[in-house]
Short mmCIF file of C-alpha atoms and ligand atoms in Angstrom, two decimals:
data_model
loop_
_atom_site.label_atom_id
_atom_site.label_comp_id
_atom_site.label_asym_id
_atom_site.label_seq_id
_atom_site.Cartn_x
_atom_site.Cartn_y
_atom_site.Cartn_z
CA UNK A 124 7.89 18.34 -12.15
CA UNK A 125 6.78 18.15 -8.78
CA UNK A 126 9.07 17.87 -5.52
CA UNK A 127 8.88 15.26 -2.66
CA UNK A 128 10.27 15.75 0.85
CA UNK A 129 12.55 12.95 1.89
CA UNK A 130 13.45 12.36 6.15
CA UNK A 131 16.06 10.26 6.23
CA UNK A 132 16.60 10.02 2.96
CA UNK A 133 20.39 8.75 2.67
CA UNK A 134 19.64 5.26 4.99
CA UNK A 135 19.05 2.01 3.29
CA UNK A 136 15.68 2.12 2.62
CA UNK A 137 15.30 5.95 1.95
CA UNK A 138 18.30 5.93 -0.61
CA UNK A 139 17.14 3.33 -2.98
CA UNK A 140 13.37 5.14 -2.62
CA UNK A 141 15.27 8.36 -3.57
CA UNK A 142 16.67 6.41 -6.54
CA UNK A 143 13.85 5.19 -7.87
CA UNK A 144 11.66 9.09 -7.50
CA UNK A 145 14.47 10.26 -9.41
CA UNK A 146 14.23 8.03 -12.09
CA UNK A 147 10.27 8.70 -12.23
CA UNK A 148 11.23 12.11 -13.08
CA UNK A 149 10.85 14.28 -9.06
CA UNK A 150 12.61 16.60 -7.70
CA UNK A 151 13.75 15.83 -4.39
CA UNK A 152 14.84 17.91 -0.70
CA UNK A 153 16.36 15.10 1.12
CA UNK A 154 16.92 16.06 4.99
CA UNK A 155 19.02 13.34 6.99
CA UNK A 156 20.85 13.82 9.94
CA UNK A 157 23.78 11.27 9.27
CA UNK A 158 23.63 9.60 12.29
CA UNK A 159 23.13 6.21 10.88
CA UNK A 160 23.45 6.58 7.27
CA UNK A 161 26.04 8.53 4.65
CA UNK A 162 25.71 11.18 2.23
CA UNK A 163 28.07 9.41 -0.16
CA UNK A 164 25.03 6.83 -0.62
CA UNK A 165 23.13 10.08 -2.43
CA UNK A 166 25.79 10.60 -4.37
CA UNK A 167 26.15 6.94 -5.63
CA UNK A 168 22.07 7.72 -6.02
CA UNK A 169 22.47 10.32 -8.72
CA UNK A 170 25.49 9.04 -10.24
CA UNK A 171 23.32 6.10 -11.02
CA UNK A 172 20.41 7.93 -12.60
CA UNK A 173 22.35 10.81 -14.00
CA UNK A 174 26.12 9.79 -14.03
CA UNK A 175 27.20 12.89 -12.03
CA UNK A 176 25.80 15.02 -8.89
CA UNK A 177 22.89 16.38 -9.98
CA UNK A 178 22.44 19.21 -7.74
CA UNK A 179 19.16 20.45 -9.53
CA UNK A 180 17.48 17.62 -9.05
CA UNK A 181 18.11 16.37 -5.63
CA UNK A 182 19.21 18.98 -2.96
CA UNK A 183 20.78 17.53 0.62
CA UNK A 184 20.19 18.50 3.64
CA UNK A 185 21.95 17.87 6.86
CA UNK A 186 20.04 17.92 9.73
CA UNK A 187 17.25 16.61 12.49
CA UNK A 188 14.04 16.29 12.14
CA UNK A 189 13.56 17.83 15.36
CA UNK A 190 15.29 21.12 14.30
CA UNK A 191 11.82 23.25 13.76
CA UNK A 192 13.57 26.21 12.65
CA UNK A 193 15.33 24.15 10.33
CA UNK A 194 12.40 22.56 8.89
CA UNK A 195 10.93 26.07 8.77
CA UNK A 196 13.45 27.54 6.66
CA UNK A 197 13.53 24.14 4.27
CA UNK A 198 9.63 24.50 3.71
CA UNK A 199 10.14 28.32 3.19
CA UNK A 200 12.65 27.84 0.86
CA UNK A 201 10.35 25.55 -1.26
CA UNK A 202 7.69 28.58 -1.06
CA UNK A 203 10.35 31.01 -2.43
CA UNK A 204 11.30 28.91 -5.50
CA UNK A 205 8.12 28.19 -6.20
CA UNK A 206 8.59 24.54 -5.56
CA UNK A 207 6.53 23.89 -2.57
CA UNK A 208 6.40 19.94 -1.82
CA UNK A 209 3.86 17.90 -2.96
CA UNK A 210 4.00 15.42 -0.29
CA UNK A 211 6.87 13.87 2.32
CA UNK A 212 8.22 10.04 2.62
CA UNK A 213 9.12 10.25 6.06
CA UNK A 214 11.99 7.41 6.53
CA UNK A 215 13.86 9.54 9.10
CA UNK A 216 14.14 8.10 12.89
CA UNK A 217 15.92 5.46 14.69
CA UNK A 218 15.32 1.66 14.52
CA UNK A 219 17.44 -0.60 16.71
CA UNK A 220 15.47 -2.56 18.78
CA UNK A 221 17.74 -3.25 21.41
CA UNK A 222 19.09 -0.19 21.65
CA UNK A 223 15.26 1.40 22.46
CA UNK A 224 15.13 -1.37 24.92
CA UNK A 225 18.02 0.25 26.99
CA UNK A 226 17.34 3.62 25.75
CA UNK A 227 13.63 4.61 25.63
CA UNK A 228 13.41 8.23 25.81
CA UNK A 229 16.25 8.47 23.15
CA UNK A 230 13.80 6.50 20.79
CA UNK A 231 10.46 8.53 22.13
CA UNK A 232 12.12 11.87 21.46
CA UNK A 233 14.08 11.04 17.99
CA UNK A 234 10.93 8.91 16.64
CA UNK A 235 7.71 10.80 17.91
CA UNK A 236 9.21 14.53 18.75
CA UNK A 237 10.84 14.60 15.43
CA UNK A 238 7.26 13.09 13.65
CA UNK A 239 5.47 15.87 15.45
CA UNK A 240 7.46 18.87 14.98
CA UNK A 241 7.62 17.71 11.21
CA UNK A 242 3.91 16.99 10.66
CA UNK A 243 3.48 20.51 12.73
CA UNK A 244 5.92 22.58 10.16
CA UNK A 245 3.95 20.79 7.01
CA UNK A 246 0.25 21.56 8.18
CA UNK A 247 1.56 25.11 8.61
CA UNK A 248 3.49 25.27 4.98
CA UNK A 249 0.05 23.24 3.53
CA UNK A 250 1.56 20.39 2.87
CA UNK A 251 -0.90 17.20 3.62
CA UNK A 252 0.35 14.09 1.81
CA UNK A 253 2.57 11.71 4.08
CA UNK A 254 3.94 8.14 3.30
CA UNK A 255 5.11 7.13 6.73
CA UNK A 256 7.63 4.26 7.76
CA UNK A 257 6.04 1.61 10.15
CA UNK A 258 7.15 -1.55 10.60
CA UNK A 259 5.37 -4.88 10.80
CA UNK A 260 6.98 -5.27 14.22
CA UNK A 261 4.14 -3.10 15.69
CA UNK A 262 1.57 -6.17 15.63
CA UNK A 263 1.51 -8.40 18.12
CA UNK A 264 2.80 -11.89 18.59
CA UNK A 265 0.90 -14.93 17.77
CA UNK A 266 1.44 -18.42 18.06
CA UNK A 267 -0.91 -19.57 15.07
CA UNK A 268 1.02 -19.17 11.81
CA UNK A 269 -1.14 -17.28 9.83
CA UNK A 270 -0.26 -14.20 7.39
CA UNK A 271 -1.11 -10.72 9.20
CA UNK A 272 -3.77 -8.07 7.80
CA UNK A 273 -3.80 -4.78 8.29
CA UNK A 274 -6.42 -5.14 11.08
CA UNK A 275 -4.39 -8.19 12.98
CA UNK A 276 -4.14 -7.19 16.43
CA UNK A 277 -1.24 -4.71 17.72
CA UNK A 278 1.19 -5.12 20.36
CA UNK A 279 4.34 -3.48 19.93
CA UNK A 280 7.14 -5.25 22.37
CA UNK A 281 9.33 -2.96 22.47
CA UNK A 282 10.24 1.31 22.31
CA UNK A 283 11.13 1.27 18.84
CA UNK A 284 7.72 -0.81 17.55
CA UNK A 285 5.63 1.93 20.59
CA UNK A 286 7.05 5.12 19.01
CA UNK A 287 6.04 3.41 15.58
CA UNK A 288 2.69 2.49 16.74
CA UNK A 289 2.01 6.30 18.48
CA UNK A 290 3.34 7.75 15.02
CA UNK A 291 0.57 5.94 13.47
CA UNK A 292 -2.04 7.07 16.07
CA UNK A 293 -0.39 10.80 15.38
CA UNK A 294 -1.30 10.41 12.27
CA UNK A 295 -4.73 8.59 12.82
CA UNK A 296 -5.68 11.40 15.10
CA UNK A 297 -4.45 14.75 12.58
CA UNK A 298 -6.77 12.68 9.86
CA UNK A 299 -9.73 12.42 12.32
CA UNK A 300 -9.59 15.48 13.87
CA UNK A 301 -8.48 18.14 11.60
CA UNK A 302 -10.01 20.67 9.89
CA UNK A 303 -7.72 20.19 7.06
CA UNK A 304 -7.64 17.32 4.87
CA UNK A 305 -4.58 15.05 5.31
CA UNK A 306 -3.27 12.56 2.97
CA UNK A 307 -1.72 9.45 4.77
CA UNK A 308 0.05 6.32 4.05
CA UNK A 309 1.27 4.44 6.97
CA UNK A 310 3.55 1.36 4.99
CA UNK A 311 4.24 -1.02 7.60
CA UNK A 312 7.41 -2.86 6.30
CA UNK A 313 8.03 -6.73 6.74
CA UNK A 314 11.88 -7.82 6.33
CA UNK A 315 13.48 -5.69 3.51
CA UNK A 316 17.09 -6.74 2.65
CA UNK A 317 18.95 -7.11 -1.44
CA UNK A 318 20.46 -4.12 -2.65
CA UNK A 319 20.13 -1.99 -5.86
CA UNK A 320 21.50 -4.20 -8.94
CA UNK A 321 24.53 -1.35 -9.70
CA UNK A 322 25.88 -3.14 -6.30
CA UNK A 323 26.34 1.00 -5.94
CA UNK A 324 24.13 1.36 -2.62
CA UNK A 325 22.83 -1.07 -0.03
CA UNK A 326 22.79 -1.98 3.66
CA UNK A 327 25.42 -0.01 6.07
CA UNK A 328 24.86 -0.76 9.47
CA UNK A 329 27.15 0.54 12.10
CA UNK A 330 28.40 -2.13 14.57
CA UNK A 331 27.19 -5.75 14.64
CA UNK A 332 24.17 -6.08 12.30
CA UNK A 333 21.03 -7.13 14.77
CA UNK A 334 19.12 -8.11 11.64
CA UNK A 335 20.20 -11.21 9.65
CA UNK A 336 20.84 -10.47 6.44
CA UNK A 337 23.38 -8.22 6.99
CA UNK A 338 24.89 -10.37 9.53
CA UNK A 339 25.08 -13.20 6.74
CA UNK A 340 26.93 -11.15 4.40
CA UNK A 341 29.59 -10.10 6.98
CA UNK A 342 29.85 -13.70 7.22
CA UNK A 343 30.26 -14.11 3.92
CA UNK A 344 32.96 -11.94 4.45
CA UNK A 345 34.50 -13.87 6.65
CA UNK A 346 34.23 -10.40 9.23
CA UNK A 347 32.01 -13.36 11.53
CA UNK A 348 32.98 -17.03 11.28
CA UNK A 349 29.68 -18.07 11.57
CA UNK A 350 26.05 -16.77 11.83
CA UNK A 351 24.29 -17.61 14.84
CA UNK A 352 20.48 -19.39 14.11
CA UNK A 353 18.27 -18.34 16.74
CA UNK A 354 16.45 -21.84 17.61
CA UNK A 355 15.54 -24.57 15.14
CA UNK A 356 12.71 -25.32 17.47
CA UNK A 357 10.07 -23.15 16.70
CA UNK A 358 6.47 -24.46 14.91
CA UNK A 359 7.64 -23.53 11.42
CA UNK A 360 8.04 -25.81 8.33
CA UNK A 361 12.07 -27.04 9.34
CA UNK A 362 11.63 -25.41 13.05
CA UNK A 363 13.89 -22.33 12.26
CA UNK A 364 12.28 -18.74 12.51
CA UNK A 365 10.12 -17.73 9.01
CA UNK A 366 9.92 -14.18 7.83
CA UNK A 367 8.75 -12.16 4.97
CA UNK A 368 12.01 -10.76 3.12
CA UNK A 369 10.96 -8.78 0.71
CA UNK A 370 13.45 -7.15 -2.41
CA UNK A 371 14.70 -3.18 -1.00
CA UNK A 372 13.95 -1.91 -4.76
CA UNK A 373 10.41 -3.25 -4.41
CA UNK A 374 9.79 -2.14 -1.19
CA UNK A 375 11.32 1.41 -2.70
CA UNK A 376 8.60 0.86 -5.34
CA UNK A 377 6.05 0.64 -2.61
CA UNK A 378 6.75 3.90 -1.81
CA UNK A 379 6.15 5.18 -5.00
CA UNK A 380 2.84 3.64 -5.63
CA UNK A 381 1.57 4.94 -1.75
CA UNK A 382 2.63 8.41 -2.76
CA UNK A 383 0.99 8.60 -6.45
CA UNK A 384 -1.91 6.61 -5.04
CA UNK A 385 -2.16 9.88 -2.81
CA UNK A 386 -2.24 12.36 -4.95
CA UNK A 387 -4.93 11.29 -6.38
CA UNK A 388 -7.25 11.34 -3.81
CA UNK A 389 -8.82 14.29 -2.05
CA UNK A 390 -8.37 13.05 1.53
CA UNK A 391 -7.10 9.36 3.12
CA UNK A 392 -5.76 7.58 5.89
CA UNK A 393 -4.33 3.91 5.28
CA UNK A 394 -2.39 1.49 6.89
CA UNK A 395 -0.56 -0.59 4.29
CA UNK A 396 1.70 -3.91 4.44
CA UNK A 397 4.69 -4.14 2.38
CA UNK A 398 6.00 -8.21 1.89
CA UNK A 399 6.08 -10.77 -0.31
CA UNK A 400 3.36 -12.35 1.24
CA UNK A 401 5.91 -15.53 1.28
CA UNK A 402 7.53 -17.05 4.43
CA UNK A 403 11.33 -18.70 4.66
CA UNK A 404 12.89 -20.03 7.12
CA UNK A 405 16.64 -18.71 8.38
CA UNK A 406 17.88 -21.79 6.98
CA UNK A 407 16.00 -21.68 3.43
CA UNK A 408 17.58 -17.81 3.36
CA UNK A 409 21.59 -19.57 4.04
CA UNK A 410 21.45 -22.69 1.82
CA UNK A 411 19.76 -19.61 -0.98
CA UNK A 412 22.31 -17.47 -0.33
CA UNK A 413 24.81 -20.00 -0.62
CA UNK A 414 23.68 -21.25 -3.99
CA UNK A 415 23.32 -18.01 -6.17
CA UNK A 416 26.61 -16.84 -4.36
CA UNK A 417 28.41 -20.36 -4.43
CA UNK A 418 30.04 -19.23 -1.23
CA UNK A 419 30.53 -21.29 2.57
CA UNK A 420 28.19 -19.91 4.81
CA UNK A 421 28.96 -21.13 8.03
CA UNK A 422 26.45 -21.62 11.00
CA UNK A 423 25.84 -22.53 14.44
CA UNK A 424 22.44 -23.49 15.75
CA UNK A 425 21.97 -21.23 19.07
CA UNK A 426 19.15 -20.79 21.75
CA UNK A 427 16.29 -18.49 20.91
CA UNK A 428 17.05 -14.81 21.07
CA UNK A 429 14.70 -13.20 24.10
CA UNK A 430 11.47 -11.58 22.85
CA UNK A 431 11.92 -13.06 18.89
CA UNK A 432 9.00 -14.75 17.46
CA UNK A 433 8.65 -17.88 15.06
CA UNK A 434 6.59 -16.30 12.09
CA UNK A 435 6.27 -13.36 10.65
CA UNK A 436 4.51 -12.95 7.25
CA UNK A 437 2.69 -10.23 5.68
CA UNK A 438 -1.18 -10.60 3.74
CA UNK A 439 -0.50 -8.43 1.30
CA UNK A 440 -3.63 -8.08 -0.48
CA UNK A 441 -4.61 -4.94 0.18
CA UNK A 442 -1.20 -3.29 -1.22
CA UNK A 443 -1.73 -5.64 -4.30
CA UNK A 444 -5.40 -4.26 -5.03
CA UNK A 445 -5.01 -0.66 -3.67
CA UNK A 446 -1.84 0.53 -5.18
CA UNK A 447 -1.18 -2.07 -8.01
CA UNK A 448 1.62 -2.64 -6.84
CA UNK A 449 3.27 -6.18 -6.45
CA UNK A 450 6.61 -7.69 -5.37
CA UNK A 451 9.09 -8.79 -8.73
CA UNK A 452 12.06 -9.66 -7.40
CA UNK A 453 12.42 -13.24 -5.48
CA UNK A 454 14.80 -14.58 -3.07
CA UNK A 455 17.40 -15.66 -4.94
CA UNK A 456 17.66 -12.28 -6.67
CA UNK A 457 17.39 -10.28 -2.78
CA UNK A 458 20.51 -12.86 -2.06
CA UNK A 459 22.41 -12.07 -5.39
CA UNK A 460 21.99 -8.13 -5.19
CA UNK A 461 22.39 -7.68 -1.47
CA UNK A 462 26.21 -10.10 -1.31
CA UNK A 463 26.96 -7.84 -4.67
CA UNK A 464 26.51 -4.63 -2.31
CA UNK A 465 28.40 -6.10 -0.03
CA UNK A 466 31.60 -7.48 -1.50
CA UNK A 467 32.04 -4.68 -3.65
CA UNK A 468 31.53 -2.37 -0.69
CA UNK A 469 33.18 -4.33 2.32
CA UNK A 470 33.00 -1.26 4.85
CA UNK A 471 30.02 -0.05 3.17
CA UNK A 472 30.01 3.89 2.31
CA UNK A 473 33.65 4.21 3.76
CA UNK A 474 36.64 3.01 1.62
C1 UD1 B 1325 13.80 -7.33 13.74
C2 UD1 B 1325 13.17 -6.60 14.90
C3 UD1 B 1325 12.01 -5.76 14.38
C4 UD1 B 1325 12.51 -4.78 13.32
C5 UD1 B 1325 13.21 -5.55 12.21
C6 UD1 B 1325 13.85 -4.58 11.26
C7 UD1 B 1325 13.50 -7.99 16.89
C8 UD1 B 1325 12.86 -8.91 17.87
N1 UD1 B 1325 12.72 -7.57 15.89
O1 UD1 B 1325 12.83 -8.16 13.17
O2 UD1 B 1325 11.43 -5.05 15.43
O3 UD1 B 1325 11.43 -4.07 12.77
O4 UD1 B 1325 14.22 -6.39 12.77
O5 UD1 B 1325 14.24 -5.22 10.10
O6 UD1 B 1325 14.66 -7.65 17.00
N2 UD1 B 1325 18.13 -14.48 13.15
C9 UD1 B 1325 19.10 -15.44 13.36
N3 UD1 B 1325 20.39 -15.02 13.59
C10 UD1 B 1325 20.74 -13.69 13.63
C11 UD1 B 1325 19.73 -12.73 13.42
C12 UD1 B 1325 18.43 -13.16 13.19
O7 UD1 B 1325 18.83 -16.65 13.33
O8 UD1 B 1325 21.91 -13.39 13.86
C13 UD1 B 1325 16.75 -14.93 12.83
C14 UD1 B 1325 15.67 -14.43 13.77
O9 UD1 B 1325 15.47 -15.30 14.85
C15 UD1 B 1325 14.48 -14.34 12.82
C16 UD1 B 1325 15.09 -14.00 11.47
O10 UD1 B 1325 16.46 -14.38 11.56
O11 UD1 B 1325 13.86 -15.60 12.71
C17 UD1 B 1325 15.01 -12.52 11.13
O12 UD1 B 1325 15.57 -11.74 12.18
P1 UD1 B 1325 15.86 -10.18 12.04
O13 UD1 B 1325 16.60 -9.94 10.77
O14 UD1 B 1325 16.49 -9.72 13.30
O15 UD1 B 1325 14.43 -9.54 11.82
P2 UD1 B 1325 13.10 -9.62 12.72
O16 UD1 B 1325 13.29 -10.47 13.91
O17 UD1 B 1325 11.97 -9.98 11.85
#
C-alpha cells in the first residue's frame, strides 16, 4: 500500500481528494496548517470510509508548508517507517482573490515560498511525483466565447492567479532543468462546487463567500436575503456570466487519475484542465438550484463586479484522453449535494 503526501489536505477540495485515496486503498500524511480549513473535516473523512478515526491509515499534521524543518522531519519520518511517499497532491496555499489584491506579498510568500521549500525538501527525500493545484484563472481574458486549451494564452489578473502561474513555471523549470527526473501534473481547476453525497464534508468558507455557490447556499439559508448577479449584460446565451462548475467528487477523482497516470511513467510534465467542458449561466445555476432543492432563491441583478469576465469554460479533451478520466455528476446533482452540505452543516465544521 503505498502513501501519498497531502498539503492542505483538510480544505474543500483536498478533503474530499483525501476521501476518495482512502477509499482506493492509500495511506495518507496529510499536512494543513488550519488557517482556512478544519481538522474535524478529516475526521468526517475517515468516519465515512472506515466509520471511526483511522489513525493507521491517514496521519494529520498541523503545520505550514513553509516550515522546512517541519517538512524535514515529516519526510524523515516516512524514511524511518519504511513508508517513504510515492508522490504529493499539493492543495495547500491561499486562494482569495481579493484578498491577494490588497495583500500581495502575503500570497507570494504563502503560495510560492511554501511550493519551493516543499518541492526543495522532496527532491532531497527522492520524492519526484507532484499533482499541483492551478486554477483556470491563470489564462487570460477573452472576449470570444470559446472553450480554453491547455495552450490558450495566459494572463493571470491578479496575485493569487501570478503565484499560481510562477508555481507552474517552478515546476516547468525543475522538469527542464534537472538532473533528476520529475513527475508533474499541474490540474488547472475550472469552478468546483457540490459536496460529498454523506452531506458529511463540503464547502467552509470563512467570512462572506467571494465565490457563488457558496454564497447561494447561505442564501438559501436565509444568512443573505438575496444573492447579488454580477451583470446580465455580458455576450453569453441570457447575458449573465457562464462558467464551468464542475462536481467536487469528480474533480477529487481528477486527482486520482493525474497521480496513477504518474506513476506510470518514467518522467512528465503536464498541464491539465479539470471542467465539465459545459457552460451555465448564474441564472441557469439559481432557477437549478431552486428546482432539485424546491427552495426561494432570491436575487438582485447588480453591476458587474471589477476585473470578472463573461465566460469561462474549460476544453477538456486532453484530461478525457490522457487520464480516462471524465466528469459523472451534472448540475443538478452539484446543486443537490452541495445545499445537503450545507443545511445539515449551517456553520460548516463548527456546531
Ligand atoms: C473566482 C476567481 C478566480 C478563482 C475562482 C475560485 C475572480 C475574478 N475570480 O472565479 O480567480 O480561481 O473564483 O473558485 O474573483 N457571481 C455573481 N454573484 C456573486 C458571485 C459570483 O453573480 O455573488 C457570478 C460571477 O460574476 C461569475 C460567476 O458567478 O459569472 C462565478 O463567480 P465565482 O464563483 O466568483 O467564480 P469565478 O469568477 O469563476
Amino acid at each position: 500500500m503505498s502513501t501519498i503526501f497531502v498539503t492542505g489536505g483538510a480544505g474543500f477540495i483536498g478533503s474530499h481528494t483525501c476521501l476518495l485515496l482512502l477509499q482506493k486503498g492509500y495511506k495518507l500524511v496529510v499536512l494543513d496548517s488550519l488557517i482556512n480549513s478544519s481538522k474535524i473535516s478529516l475526521e468526517r473523512v475517515s468516519e465515512i470510509v472506515f466509520q471511526k478515526y483511522n489513525s493507521e491509515r491517514i496521519k494529520f499534521i498541523n503545520g505550514d508548508i513553509r516550515n522546512n524543518d517541519l517538512l524535514e522531519s515529516i519526510f524523515n519520518d516516512a524514511v524511518l517507517n519504511r513508508e517513504e511517499f510515492e508522490g504529493v497532491i499539493h492543495f495547500a496555499g491561499l486562494k482569495a482573490v481579493g484578498e491577494s489584491v490588497s495583500y500581495p506579498l502575503k500570497y507570494w510568500d504563502a503560495n510560492v515560498n511554501g511550493s519551493i521549500t516543499l518541492l526543495k525538501v522532496m527532491d532531497k527525500y527522492n520524492c519526484r511525483t507532484i499533482v499541483f493545484s492551478s486554477s483556470a484563472t491563470i489564462y487570460k481574458k477573452t472576449e470570444n466565447n470559446l472553450k480554453l486549451t491547455e495552450n490558450s494564452k495566459i494572463k493571470p489578473s491578479n496575485p493569487y492567479g501570478e503565484t499560481k502561474y510562477v508555481i507552474e513555471k517552478i515546476l516547468n523549470n525543475l522538469f527542464r532543468f534537472s538532473s533528476s527526473k520529475w513527475k508533474i501534473a499541474s490540474l488547472r481547476y475550472f469552478n468546483p462546487i457540490g459536496a460529498h453525497k454523506s452531506g458529511l464534508i463540503g464547502e467552509n468558507p470563512s467570512g462572506i463567500p467571494n465565490n457563488i455557490f457558496p454564497f447561494i447556499t447561505q442564501v438559501g439559508l436565509k444568512k443573505f436575503d438575496y444573492l447579488k448577479v454580477f451583470g446580465n449584460d455580458w455576450d453569453t446565451y441570457d447575458g449573465s456570466g457562464v462558467r464551468d462548475y464542475i462536481h467536487v467528487m469528480d474533480l477529487a477523482e481528477g486527482h486520482v487519475a493525474a497521480m496513477e497516470y504518474l506513476f506510470k511513467l518514467d518522467e512528465k510534465n503536464i498541464n491539465i484542465n479539470l471542467g465539465t467542458g459545459i457552460g451555465t449561466s448564474v441564472f441557469d445555476l439559481i432557477s437549478t438550484f431552486k428546482k432539485v432543492n424546491k427552495i426561494e432563491l432570491p436575487f438582485k441583478v447588480v453591476g458587474r463586479r471589477d476585473g470578472d469576465i463573461g465566460y469561462l469554460v474549460a476544453n477538456n479533451s486532453l484530461a478525457k484522453s490522457l487520464l480516462n478520466w471524465e466528469p459523472s455528476l451534472n448540475l443538478e446533482e452539484m446543486c443537490i449535494d452541495g445545499w445537503n452540505w450545507q443545511k445539515n452543516n449551517p456553520n460548516g465544521f463548527q456546531n
